[in-house]
Coordinates of C-alpha atoms and ligand atoms in Angstrom, one line a residue:
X1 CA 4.2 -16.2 -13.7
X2 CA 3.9 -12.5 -14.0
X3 CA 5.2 -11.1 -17.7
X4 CA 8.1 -9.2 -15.5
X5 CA 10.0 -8.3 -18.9
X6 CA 6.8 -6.3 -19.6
X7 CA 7.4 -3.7 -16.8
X8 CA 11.2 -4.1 -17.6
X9 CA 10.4 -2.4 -20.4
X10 CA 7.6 -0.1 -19.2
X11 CA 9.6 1.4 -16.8
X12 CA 12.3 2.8 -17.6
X13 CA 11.4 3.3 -21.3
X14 CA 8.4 5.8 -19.6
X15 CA 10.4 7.4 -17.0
X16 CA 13.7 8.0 -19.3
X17 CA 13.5 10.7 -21.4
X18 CA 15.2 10.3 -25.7
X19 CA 16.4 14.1 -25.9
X20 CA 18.3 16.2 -23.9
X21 CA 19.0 15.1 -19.8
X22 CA 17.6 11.2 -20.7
X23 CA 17.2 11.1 -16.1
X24 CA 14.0 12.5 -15.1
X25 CA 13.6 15.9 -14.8
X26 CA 13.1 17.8 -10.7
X27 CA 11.1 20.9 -10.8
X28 CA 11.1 22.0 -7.2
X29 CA 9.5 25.6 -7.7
X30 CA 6.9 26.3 -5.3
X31 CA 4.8 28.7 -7.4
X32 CA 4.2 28.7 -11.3
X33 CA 4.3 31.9 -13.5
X34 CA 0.9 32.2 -15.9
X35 CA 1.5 33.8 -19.1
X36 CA -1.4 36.4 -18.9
X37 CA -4.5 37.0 -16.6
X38 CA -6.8 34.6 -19.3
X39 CA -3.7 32.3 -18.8
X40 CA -4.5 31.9 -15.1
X41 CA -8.6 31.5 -15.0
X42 CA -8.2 29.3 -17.3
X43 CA -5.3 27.1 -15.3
X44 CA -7.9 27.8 -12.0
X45 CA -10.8 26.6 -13.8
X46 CA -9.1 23.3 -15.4
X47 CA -9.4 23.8 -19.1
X48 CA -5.5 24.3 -19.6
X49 CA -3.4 21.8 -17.9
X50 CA -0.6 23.5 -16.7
X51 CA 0.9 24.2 -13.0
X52 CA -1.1 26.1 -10.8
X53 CA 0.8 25.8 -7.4
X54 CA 2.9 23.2 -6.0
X55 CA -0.2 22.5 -3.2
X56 CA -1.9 21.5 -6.2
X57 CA 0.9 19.2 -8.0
X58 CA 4.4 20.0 -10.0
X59 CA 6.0 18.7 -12.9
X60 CA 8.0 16.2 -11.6
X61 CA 4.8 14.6 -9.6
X62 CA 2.8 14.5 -12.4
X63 CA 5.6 12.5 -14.3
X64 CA 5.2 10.0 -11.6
X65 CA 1.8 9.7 -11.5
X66 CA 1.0 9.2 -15.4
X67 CA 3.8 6.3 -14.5
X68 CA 1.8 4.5 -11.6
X69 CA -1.8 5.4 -13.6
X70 CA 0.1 3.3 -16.8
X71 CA 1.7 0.9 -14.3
X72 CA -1.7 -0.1 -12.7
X73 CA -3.9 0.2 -16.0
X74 CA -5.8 3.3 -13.7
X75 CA -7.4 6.2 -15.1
X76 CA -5.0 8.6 -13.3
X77 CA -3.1 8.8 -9.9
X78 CA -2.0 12.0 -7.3
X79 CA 1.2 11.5 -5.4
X80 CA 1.1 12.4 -1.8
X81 CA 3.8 13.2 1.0
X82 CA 3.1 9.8 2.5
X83 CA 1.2 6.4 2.5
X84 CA -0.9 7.8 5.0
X85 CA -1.5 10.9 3.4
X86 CA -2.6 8.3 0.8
X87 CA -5.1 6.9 2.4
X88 CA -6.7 10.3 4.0
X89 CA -6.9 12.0 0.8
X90 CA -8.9 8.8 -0.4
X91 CA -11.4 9.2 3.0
X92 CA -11.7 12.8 3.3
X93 CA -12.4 13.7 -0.7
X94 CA -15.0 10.5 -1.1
X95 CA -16.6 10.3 2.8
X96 CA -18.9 12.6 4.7
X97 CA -19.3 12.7 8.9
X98 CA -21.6 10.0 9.8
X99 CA -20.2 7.0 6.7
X100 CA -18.7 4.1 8.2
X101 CA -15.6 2.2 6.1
X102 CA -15.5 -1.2 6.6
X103 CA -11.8 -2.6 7.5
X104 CA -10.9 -5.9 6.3
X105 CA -8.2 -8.2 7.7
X106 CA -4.8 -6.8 9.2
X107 CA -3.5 -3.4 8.8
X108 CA -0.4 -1.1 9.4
X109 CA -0.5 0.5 13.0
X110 CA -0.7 3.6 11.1
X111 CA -3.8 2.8 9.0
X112 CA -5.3 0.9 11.8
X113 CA -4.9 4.3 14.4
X114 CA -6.2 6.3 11.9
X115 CA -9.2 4.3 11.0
X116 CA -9.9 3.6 14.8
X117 CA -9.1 6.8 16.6
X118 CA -8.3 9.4 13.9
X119 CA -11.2 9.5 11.3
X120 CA -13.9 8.6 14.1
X121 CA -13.1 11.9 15.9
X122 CA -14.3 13.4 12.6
X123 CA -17.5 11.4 12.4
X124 CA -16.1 8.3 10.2
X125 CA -16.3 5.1 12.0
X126 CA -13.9 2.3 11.3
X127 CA -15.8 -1.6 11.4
X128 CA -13.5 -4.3 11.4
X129 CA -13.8 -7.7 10.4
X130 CA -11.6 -11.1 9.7
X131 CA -10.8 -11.6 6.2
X132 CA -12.8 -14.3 5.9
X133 CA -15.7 -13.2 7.7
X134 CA -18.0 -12.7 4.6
X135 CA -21.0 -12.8 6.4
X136 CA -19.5 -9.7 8.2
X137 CA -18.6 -8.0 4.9
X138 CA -22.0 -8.7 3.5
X139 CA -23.8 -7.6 6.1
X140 CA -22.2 -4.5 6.6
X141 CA -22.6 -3.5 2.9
X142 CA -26.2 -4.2 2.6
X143 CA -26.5 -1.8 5.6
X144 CA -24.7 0.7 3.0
X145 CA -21.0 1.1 4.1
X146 CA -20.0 3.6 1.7
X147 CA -16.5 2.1 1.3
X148 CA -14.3 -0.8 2.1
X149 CA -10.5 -1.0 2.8
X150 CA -8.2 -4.1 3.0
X151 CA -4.6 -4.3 2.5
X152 CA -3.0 -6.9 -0.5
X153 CA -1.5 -8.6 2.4
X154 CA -1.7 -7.7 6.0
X155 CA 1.1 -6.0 7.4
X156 CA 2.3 -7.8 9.6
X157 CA -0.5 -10.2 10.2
X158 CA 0.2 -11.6 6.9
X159 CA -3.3 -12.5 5.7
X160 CA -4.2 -12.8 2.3
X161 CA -7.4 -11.9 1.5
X162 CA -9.7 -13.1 -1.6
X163 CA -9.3 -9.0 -3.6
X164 CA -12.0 -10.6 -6.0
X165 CA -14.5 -11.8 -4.3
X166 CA -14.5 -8.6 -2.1
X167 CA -14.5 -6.6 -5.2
X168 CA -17.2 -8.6 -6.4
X169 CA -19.3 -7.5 -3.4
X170 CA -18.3 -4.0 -3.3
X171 CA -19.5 -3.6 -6.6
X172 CA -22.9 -5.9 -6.2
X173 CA -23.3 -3.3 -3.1
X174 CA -22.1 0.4 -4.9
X175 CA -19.5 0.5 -2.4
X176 CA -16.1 1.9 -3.1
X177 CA -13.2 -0.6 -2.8
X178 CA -9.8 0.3 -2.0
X179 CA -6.8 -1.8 -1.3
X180 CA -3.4 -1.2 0.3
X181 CA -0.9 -2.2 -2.0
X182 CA 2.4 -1.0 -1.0
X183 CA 3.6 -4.9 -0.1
X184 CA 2.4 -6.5 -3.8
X185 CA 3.0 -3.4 -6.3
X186 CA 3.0 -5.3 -9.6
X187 CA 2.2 -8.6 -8.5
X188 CA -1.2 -7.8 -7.3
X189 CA -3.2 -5.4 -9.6
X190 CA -6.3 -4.5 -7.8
X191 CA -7.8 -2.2 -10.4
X192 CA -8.0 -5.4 -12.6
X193 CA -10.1 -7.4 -10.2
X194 CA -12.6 -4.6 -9.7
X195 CA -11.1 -2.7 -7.2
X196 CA -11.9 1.9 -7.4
X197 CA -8.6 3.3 -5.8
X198 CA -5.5 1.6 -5.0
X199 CA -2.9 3.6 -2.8
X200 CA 1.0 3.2 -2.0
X201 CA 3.2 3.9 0.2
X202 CA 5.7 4.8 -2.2
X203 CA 8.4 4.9 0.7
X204 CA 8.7 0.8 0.8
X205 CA 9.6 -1.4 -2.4
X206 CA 8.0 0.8 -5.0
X207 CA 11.5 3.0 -4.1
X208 CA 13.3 0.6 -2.6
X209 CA 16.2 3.0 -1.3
X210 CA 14.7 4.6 2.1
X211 CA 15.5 7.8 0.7
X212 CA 12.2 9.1 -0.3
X213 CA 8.7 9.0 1.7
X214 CA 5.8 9.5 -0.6
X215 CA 2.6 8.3 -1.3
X216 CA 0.2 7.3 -4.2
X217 CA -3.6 6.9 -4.5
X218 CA -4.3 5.0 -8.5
X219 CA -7.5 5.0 -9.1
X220 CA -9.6 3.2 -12.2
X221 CA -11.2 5.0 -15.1
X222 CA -14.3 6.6 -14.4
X223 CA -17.2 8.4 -16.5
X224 CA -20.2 10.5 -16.2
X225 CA -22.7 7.7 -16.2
X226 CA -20.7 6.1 -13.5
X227 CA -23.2 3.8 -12.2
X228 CA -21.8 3.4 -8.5
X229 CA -20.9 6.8 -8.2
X230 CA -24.0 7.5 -9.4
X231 CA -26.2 6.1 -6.1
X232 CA -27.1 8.7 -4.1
X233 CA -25.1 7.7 -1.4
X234 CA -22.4 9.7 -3.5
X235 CA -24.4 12.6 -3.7
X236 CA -21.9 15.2 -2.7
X237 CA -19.7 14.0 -5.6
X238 CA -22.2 14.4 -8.2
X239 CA -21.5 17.6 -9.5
X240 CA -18.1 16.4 -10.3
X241 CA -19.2 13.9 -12.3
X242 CA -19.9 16.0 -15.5
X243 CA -16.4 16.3 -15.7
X244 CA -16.3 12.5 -17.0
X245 CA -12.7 11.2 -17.1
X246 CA -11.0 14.0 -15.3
X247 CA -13.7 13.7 -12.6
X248 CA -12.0 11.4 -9.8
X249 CA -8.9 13.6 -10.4
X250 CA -10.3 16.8 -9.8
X251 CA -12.7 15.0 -6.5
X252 CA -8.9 14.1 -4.9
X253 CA -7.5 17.2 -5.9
X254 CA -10.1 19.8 -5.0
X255 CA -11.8 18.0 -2.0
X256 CA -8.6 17.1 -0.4
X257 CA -5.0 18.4 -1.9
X258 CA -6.4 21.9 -2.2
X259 CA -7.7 21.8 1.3
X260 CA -5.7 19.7 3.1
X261 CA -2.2 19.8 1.6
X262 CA -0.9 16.3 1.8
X263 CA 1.4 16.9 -1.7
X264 CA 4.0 15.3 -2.8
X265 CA 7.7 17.1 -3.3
X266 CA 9.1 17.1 -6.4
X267 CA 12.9 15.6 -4.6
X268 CA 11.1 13.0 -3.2
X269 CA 8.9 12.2 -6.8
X270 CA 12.5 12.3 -8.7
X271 CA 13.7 9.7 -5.8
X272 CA 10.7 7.4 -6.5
X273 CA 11.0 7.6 -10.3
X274 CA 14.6 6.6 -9.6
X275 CA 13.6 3.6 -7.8
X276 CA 10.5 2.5 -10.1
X277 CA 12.7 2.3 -12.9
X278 CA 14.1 -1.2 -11.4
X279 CA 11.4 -2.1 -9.6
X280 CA 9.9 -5.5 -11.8
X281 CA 13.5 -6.7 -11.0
X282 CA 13.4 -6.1 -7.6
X283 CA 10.3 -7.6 -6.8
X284 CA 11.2 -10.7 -8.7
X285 CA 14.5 -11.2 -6.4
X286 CA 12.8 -10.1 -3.0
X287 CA 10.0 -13.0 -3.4
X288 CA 12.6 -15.3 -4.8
X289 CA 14.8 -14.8 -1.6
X290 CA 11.7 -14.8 0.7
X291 CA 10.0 -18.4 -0.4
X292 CA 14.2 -19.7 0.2
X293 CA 14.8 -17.9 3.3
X294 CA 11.4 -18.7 4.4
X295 CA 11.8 -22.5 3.7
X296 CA 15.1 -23.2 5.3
X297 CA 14.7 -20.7 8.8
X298 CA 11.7 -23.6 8.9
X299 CA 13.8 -26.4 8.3
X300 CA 16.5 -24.9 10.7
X301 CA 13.6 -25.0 13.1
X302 CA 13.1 -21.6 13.8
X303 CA 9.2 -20.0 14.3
X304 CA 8.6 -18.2 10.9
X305 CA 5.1 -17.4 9.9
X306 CA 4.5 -16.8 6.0
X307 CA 1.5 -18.1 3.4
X308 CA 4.4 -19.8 1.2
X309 CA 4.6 -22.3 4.2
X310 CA 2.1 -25.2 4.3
X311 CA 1.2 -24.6 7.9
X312 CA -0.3 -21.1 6.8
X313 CA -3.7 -20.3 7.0
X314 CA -3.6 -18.9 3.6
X315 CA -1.6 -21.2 2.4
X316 CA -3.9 -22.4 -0.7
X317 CA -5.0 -18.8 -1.0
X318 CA -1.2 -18.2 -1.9
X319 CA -0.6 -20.8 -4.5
X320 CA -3.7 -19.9 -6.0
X321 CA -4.1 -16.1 -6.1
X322 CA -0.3 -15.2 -5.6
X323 CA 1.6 -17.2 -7.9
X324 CA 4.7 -14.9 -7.7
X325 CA 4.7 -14.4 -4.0
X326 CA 3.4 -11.8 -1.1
X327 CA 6.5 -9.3 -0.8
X328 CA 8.7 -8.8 1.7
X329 CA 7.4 -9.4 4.5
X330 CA 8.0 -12.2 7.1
X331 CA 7.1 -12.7 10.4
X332 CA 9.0 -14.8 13.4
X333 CA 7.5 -15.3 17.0
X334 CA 10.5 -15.4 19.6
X335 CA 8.4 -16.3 22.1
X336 CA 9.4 -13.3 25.0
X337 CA 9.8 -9.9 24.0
X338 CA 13.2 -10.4 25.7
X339 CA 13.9 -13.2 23.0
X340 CA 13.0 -11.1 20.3
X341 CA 15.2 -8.3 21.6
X342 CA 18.0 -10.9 21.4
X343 CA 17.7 -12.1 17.5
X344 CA 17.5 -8.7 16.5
X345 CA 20.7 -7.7 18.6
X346 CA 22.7 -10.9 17.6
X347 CA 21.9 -10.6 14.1
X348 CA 24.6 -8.4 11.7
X349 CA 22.6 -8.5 8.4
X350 CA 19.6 -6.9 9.9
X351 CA 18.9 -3.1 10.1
X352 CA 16.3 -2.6 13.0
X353 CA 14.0 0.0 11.3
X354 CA 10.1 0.9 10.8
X355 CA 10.3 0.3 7.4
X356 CA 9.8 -2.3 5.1
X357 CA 10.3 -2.7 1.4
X358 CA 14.2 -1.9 1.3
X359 CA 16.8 -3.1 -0.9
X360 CA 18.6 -4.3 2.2
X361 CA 16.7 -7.0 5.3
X362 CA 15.0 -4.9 8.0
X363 CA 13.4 -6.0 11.3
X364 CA 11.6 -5.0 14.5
X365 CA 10.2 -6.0 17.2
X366 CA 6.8 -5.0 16.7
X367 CA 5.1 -4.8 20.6
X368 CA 7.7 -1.8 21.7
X369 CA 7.7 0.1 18.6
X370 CA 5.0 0.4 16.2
X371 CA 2.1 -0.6 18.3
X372 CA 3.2 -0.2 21.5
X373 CA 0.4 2.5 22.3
X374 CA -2.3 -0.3 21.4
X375 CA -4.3 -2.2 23.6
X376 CA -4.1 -5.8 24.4
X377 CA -7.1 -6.1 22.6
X378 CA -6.6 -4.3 19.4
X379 CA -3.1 -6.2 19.5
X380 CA -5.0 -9.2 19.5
X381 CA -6.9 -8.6 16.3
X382 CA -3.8 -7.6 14.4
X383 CA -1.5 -10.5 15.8
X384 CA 1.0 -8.8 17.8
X385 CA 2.6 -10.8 20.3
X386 CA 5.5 -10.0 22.6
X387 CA 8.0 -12.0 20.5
X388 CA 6.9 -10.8 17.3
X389 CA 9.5 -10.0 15.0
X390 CA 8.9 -8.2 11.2
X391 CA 11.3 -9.1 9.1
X392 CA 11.4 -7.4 5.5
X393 CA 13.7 -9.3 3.0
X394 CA 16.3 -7.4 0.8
X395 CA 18.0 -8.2 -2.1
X396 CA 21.2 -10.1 -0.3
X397 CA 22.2 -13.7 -0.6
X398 CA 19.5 -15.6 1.0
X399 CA 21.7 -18.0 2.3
X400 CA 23.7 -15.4 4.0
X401 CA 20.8 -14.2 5.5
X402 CA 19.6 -17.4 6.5
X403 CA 22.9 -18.1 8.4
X404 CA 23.1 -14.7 9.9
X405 CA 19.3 -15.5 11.5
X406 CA 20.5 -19.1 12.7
X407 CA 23.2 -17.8 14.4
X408 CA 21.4 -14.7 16.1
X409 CA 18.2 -17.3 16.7
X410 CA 20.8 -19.2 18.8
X411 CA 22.0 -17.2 20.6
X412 CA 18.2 -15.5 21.3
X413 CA 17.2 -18.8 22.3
X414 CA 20.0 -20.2 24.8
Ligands
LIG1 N1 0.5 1.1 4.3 C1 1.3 0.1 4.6 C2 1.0 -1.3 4.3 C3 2.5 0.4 5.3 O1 3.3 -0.6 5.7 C4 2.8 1.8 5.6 C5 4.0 2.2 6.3 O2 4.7 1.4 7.0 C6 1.9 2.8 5.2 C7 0.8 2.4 4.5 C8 2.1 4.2 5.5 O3 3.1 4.7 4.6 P1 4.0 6.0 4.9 O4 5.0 5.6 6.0 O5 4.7 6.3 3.6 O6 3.1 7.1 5.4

């Protein structure tokens, strides 16, 4: 069991402040005053640490990010407007036209468009493979994929993949590993098995309120003698090395904030703080009331589809690698599309929504919405079906929800 009363404490002890307004503090000015002309080359060139521009980072961001960094035991962290500004700051700042990033197990429409439509128009190709397909993974890094992304837990496939043994290759290979994990923050800690960069999207549990989108990359402690960065398959990134610590910082910062713009707000970085604070407690209810719910829509006889279940595929993969659960998210198959439209009407507990991660139960119906643009194919590989249903489990009563989805399943189902 995960030492949850740690990150009780952690959290809000960090974020609170002893003197003076104890809630943290929202800078929202765009532009930063310099005390003199010396003031200012030396803000541009890095040797004081004060703010430059909010392009660049604000106050309030930086708050959050020395939070995450101490969170995930990383050497530092940039928020970012969004997930997916997340994840392209990670590929354009560390990738070149012509590298190839090799995709591991299910992903996010949004990750999966942008790694198989988006990033090839600019000359970085997406491969995919199963998550257990580690004669695939191997194969691919021997032929020197310069990096490797998986989510913690697909969304919404809902595979778990083995984090260690793929970090274990990455770093046998000098490949860069980064995982996904906005469904397991603080129940998965990637960093610690090996992983480079871990990213969020802030927007789901790690806030918890749907009031702020935002994103996070974390990634681990690096120095100048970095031995993976250091294979010339990295060359471009060399000349930041010198800077030792402050180098994978100042690599996210200057290769792809500066340039691209994907920065956090300060409003929305005050939101998330807001919603870290609780977040150990949250994440302890939600995969409480998931492994209940879970167990008795089964019992009740209804199609659910989750590792905590012994029919998963994953199921042994769950009990051993994720002891305190997968998150919130839980999938049913309805059968029809027409079905599936039904149990989300009839149900009154459940807000139809693309997000996930919320202190209340959401659910969609995943073929019309989020990947309706995909083809049958690509559907296939990511396991949507026309019934599918996501479900993301809130905070309620569990058996209240449980009663709400046998009555709306009914009815779907008549
Ligand atoms: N990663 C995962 C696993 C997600 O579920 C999402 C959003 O649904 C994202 C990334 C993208 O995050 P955002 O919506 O904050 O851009």
């Amino acid at each position: 069991m995960k030492n949850y009363e740690y990150f009780n404490t952690l959290l809000p002890q960090m974020i609170g402040q002893k003197e003076g307004a104890i809630a943290p503090q929202i800078t929202p000015s765009a532009a930063f005053g310099y005390g003199s002309a010396e003031e200012a080359e030396a803000i541009f060139s890095g040797e004081m640490a004060k703010p430059l521009y909010a392009r660049m980072g604000n106050p309030t961001g930086a708050k959050l990010e020395t939070v995450l960094a101490t969170m995930e035991e990383g050497g530092g962290a940039v928020v970012t407007s969004s997930g997916m500004a997340a994840i392209t700051m990670v590929l354009t700042a560390l990738l070149e036209h012509g590298d190839k990033v090799l995709c591991i197990g299910g992903f996010f429409g949004g990750t999966y468009a942008l790694m198989h439509e988006t990033m090839p128009r600019f000359g970085i190709e997406g491969l995919f493979c199963g998550v257990d397909d580690f004669g695939k993974i191997e194969e691919a890094l021997q032929q020197g994929v310069k990096m490797v992304l998986c989510e913690s837990v697909g969304n919404p496939n809902l595979k778990l993949p083995d984090l260690r043994r793929i970090a274990d290759l990455c770093n046998r290979y000098r490949a860069l590993f980064m995982v996904d994990n906005t469904v397991t923050p603080l129940i998965v800690q990637p960093l610690r098995m090996g992983a480079d960069l871990v990213i969020y999207s802030t927007t789901k549990i790690i806030s918890g309120h749907s009031a702020a989108l935002g994103g996070a990359v974390i990634f681990r402690a690096i120095e100048e003698s970095d031995e993976k960065l250091l294979d010339p398959k990295f060359s471009s990134i060399h000349p930041f090395l010198k800077k030792g610590k402050g180098a994978m910082m100042a690599i996210l910062k200057k290769r792809a904030m500066r340039d691209f713009g994907m920065s956090a707000n300060a409003f929305a970085s005050f939101l998330t703080l807001l919603g870290l604070e609780t977040l150990p407690l949250r994440v302890k209810r939600v995969n409480e009331n998931v492994e209940k719910v879970v167990q008795l829509l089964y019992e009740a006889g209804i199609q659910v589809r989750h590792p905590s279940l012994k029919n998963h595929e994953h199921h042994q993969r769950y009990q051993e690698l994720f002891a305190d659960g997968c998150g919130p998210v839980v999938t049913i198959e309805c059968g029809t599309r027409q079905k599936a439209f039904a149990f989300l009407n009839a149900s009154r507990m459940v807000t139809q929504t693309a997000n996930i991660g919320d202190n209340r139960t959401l659910g969609l119906h995943m073929a019309s919405t989020i990947y309706r643009d995909f083809s049958q194919e690509d559907k296939k590989i990511l396991g949507i079906t026309d019934g599918l249903v996501r479900l993301s489990i809130g905070l309620e009563s569990p058996q209240k929800l449980v009663d709400d989805m046998v009555q709306a399943w009914q009815i779907a189902m008549r």
